[in-house]
Amino acid sequence: MTSSPTARRGRFARVSPWISTVVRVLLGGVLLAAGGLKVIDPQSSVLAVRAYQLVPDPIATLIGWGLPFAEIAIGLLLVVVALTRIAAIAAAVMMVVFIVSVSSAAARGLSIDCGCFGGGGQVAAGQTAYGAEIARDIGLLLMAVWLVWRPQSRYALEHDLERDDHSDSDTTDLQEDRT
């Protein structure tokens, strides 16, 4: 026996916040780890950005110093559940930039370590892991897109605040679903 579309929507509505919770914690944790490992050695972060040869040195220096703090800020927003959709959009943009940057390095034949979790810079030919780095960043991008689509998650202060603000509309929505 197959379930009705309404029953499937109901199940999805019950499971979706749990999926968002797991995705939010994983994505936030990865960003916190990446930023935390870079912030302890900002010069390596600058060298990693310069190795991509995409921007002039002064801009690479700004990115190298700023990126760890941006990753930490976005990771914290996701983990503490504040501005989830905005943090997820920022994470998605960041992942697209990372994917394009690593793809560009691969296409131009550069031999660099991405510097994604600290370190970075030139490596010996054959020591790159571009495919794995791009696949990882695509996975993180998909997580961010999920959170843009479904930002409500369990154990979320912002979800409780939204519920208080829209409690009348929630009742109306439930009544409309029943008709």
Short mmCIF file of C-alpha atoms in Angstrom, two decimals:
data_model
loop_
_atom_site.label_atom_id
_atom_site.label_comp_id
_atom_site.label_asym_id
_atom_site.label_seq_id
_atom_site.Cartn_x
_atom_site.Cartn_y
_atom_site.Cartn_z
CA MET A 1 0.00 0.00 0.00
CA THR A 2 1.41 3.38 -0.95
CA SER A 3 1.11 6.42 1.25
CA SER A 4 -0.69 9.55 0.17
CA PRO A 5 1.19 12.71 -0.84
CA THR A 6 -0.07 14.37 2.33
CA ALA A 7 1.33 11.57 4.50
CA ARG A 8 4.69 11.77 2.70
CA ARG A 9 4.79 15.55 3.22
CA GLY A 10 4.01 15.01 6.89
CA ARG A 11 6.86 12.52 7.29
CA PHE A 12 9.23 14.83 5.43
CA ALA A 13 8.17 17.73 7.64
CA ARG A 14 9.00 15.65 10.72
CA VAL A 15 12.37 14.42 9.44
CA SER A 16 13.54 17.60 7.71
CA PRO A 17 14.48 19.50 10.91
CA TRP A 18 16.61 16.56 12.03
CA ILE A 19 18.41 16.46 8.68
CA SER A 20 18.98 20.22 8.92
CA THR A 21 20.37 19.80 12.44
CA VAL A 22 22.93 17.22 11.31
CA VAL A 23 23.84 19.24 8.20
CA ARG A 24 24.14 22.48 10.20
CA VAL A 25 26.46 20.93 12.80
CA LEU A 26 28.62 19.16 10.18
CA LEU A 27 29.00 22.19 7.92
CA GLY A 28 29.56 24.53 10.88
CA GLY A 29 32.09 22.13 12.39
CA VAL A 30 34.06 21.85 9.14
CA LEU A 31 34.19 25.64 8.78
CA LEU A 32 35.24 26.07 12.41
CA ALA A 33 37.99 23.48 11.99
CA ALA A 34 39.23 24.97 8.72
CA GLY A 35 39.24 28.50 10.07
CA GLY A 36 40.73 27.48 13.40
CA LEU A 37 43.63 25.65 11.77
CA LYS A 38 44.36 28.64 9.53
CA VAL A 39 44.03 31.34 12.17
CA ILE A 40 46.91 29.90 14.21
CA ASP A 41 49.29 30.40 11.23
CA PRO A 42 47.99 33.27 9.10
CA GLN A 43 51.20 33.51 7.07
CA SER A 44 50.63 29.98 5.75
CA SER A 45 47.09 30.99 4.86
CA VAL A 46 48.46 33.96 2.90
CA LEU A 47 50.97 31.69 1.12
CA ALA A 48 48.18 29.25 0.25
CA VAL A 49 46.07 32.02 -1.30
CA ARG A 50 49.08 33.35 -3.24
CA ALA A 51 49.80 29.85 -4.61
CA TYR A 52 46.53 29.95 -6.57
CA GLN A 53 47.87 32.93 -8.55
CA LEU A 54 44.36 34.35 -8.97
CA VAL A 55 44.67 37.75 -7.31
CA PRO A 56 47.48 40.30 -6.83
CA ASP A 57 49.68 39.83 -3.74
CA PRO A 58 48.11 42.65 -1.67
CA ILE A 59 44.64 41.16 -2.18
CA ALA A 60 45.96 37.65 -1.51
CA THR A 61 47.32 38.97 1.80
CA LEU A 62 43.91 40.38 2.74
CA ILE A 63 42.16 37.15 1.77
CA GLY A 64 44.74 35.03 3.58
CA TRP A 65 44.31 36.99 6.79
CA GLY A 66 40.53 37.40 6.51
CA LEU A 67 39.43 33.98 5.31
CA PRO A 68 40.07 32.12 8.58
CA PHE A 69 37.98 34.64 10.51
CA ALA A 70 35.18 34.48 7.92
CA GLU A 71 35.15 30.67 8.15
CA ILE A 72 35.06 30.82 11.94
CA ALA A 73 32.26 33.40 11.93
CA ILE A 74 30.10 31.42 9.50
CA GLY A 75 30.83 28.17 11.37
CA LEU A 76 29.84 29.76 14.68
CA LEU A 77 26.61 31.12 13.23
CA LEU A 78 25.73 27.65 12.00
CA VAL A 79 26.66 25.85 15.20
CA VAL A 80 24.91 28.30 17.54
CA VAL A 81 21.96 28.55 15.12
CA ALA A 82 21.88 32.26 14.46
CA LEU A 83 20.96 33.59 11.03
CA THR A 84 21.12 30.07 9.62
CA ARG A 85 19.89 30.91 6.11
CA ILE A 86 22.27 33.87 5.79
CA ALA A 87 25.19 31.82 7.14
CA ALA A 88 24.30 29.00 4.72
CA ILE A 89 24.24 31.43 1.77
CA ALA A 90 27.66 32.74 2.81
CA ALA A 91 28.96 29.18 3.14
CA ALA A 92 27.55 28.28 -0.29
CA VAL A 93 29.24 31.28 -1.90
CA MET A 94 32.48 30.36 -0.13
CA MET A 95 32.26 26.75 -1.39
CA VAL A 96 31.64 27.91 -4.98
CA VAL A 97 34.72 30.15 -4.76
CA PHE A 98 36.75 27.23 -3.39
CA ILE A 99 35.53 24.86 -6.13
CA VAL A 100 36.32 27.40 -8.86
CA SER A 101 39.74 28.16 -7.35
CA VAL A 102 40.79 24.51 -7.03
CA SER A 103 39.42 23.73 -10.50
CA SER A 104 41.37 26.68 -11.90
CA ALA A 105 44.59 25.50 -10.25
CA ALA A 106 44.06 22.01 -11.69
CA ALA A 107 43.25 23.34 -15.16
CA ARG A 108 46.35 25.55 -15.17
CA GLY A 109 48.61 22.66 -14.10
CA LEU A 110 49.60 24.18 -10.75
CA SER A 111 50.94 21.77 -8.13
CA ILE A 112 49.57 23.18 -4.90
CA ASP A 113 47.99 22.00 -1.67
CA CYS A 114 44.63 23.73 -1.36
CA GLY A 115 45.38 25.04 2.12
CA CYS A 116 41.83 24.17 3.08
CA PHE A 117 42.76 23.07 6.60
CA GLY A 118 45.94 25.07 7.08
CA GLY A 119 49.22 24.81 5.30
CA GLY A 120 48.96 25.09 1.57
CA GLY A 121 51.24 26.35 -1.13
CA GLN A 122 53.46 24.58 -3.63
CA VAL A 123 53.79 20.79 -3.54
CA ALA A 124 55.70 18.32 -5.67
CA ALA A 125 54.11 17.26 -8.94
CA GLY A 126 51.73 14.39 -8.35
CA GLN A 127 51.10 15.35 -4.73
CA THR A 128 47.87 17.22 -5.44
CA ALA A 129 44.43 15.97 -4.44
CA TYR A 130 42.25 18.21 -6.59
CA GLY A 131 39.56 15.62 -7.27
CA ALA A 132 39.03 14.84 -3.58
CA GLU A 133 39.13 18.55 -2.66
CA ILE A 134 36.53 19.42 -5.29
CA ALA A 135 34.31 16.47 -4.30
CA ARG A 136 34.49 17.49 -0.62
CA ASP A 137 33.63 21.10 -1.45
CA ILE A 138 30.71 20.00 -3.65
CA GLY A 139 29.41 17.95 -0.71
CA LEU A 140 29.75 20.99 1.57
CA LEU A 141 28.04 23.14 -1.06
CA LEU A 142 25.11 20.71 -1.15
CA MET A 143 24.88 20.93 2.64
CA ALA A 144 24.80 24.72 2.46
CA VAL A 145 22.11 24.62 -0.25
CA TRP A 146 20.03 22.27 1.93
CA LEU A 147 20.22 24.80 4.78
CA VAL A 148 19.23 27.66 2.50
CA TRP A 149 16.18 25.59 1.51
CA ARG A 150 15.47 24.11 4.97
CA PRO A 151 17.09 26.30 7.66
CA GLN A 152 14.77 25.17 10.48
CA SER A 153 16.48 22.63 12.69
CA ARG A 154 16.17 21.07 16.12
CA TYR A 155 17.66 22.73 19.18
CA ALA A 156 17.49 26.07 17.41
CA LEU A 157 16.87 29.35 19.18
CA GLU A 158 16.04 31.08 15.90
CA HIS A 159 13.43 28.40 15.10
CA ASP A 160 11.73 29.01 18.45
CA LEU A 161 11.70 32.76 17.78
CA GLU A 162 10.19 32.25 14.30
CA ARG A 163 7.52 29.98 15.75
CA ASP A 164 6.56 32.68 18.29
CA ASP A 165 6.39 35.32 15.55
CA HIS A 166 4.31 33.15 13.18
CA SER A 167 2.21 31.04 15.52
CA ASP A 168 -1.03 32.38 14.00
CA SER A 169 0.13 31.62 10.44
CA ASP A 170 1.21 28.10 11.49
CA THR A 171 -2.35 27.42 12.67
CA THR A 172 -3.75 28.81 9.43
CA ASP A 173 -1.35 26.69 7.37
CA LEU A 174 -2.40 23.54 9.27
CA GLN A 175 -6.04 24.33 8.73
CA GLU A 176 -5.42 24.87 4.98
CA ASP A 177 -3.62 21.51 4.74
CA ARG A 178 -6.63 19.74 6.21
CA THR A 179 -9.01 21.13 3.60
#
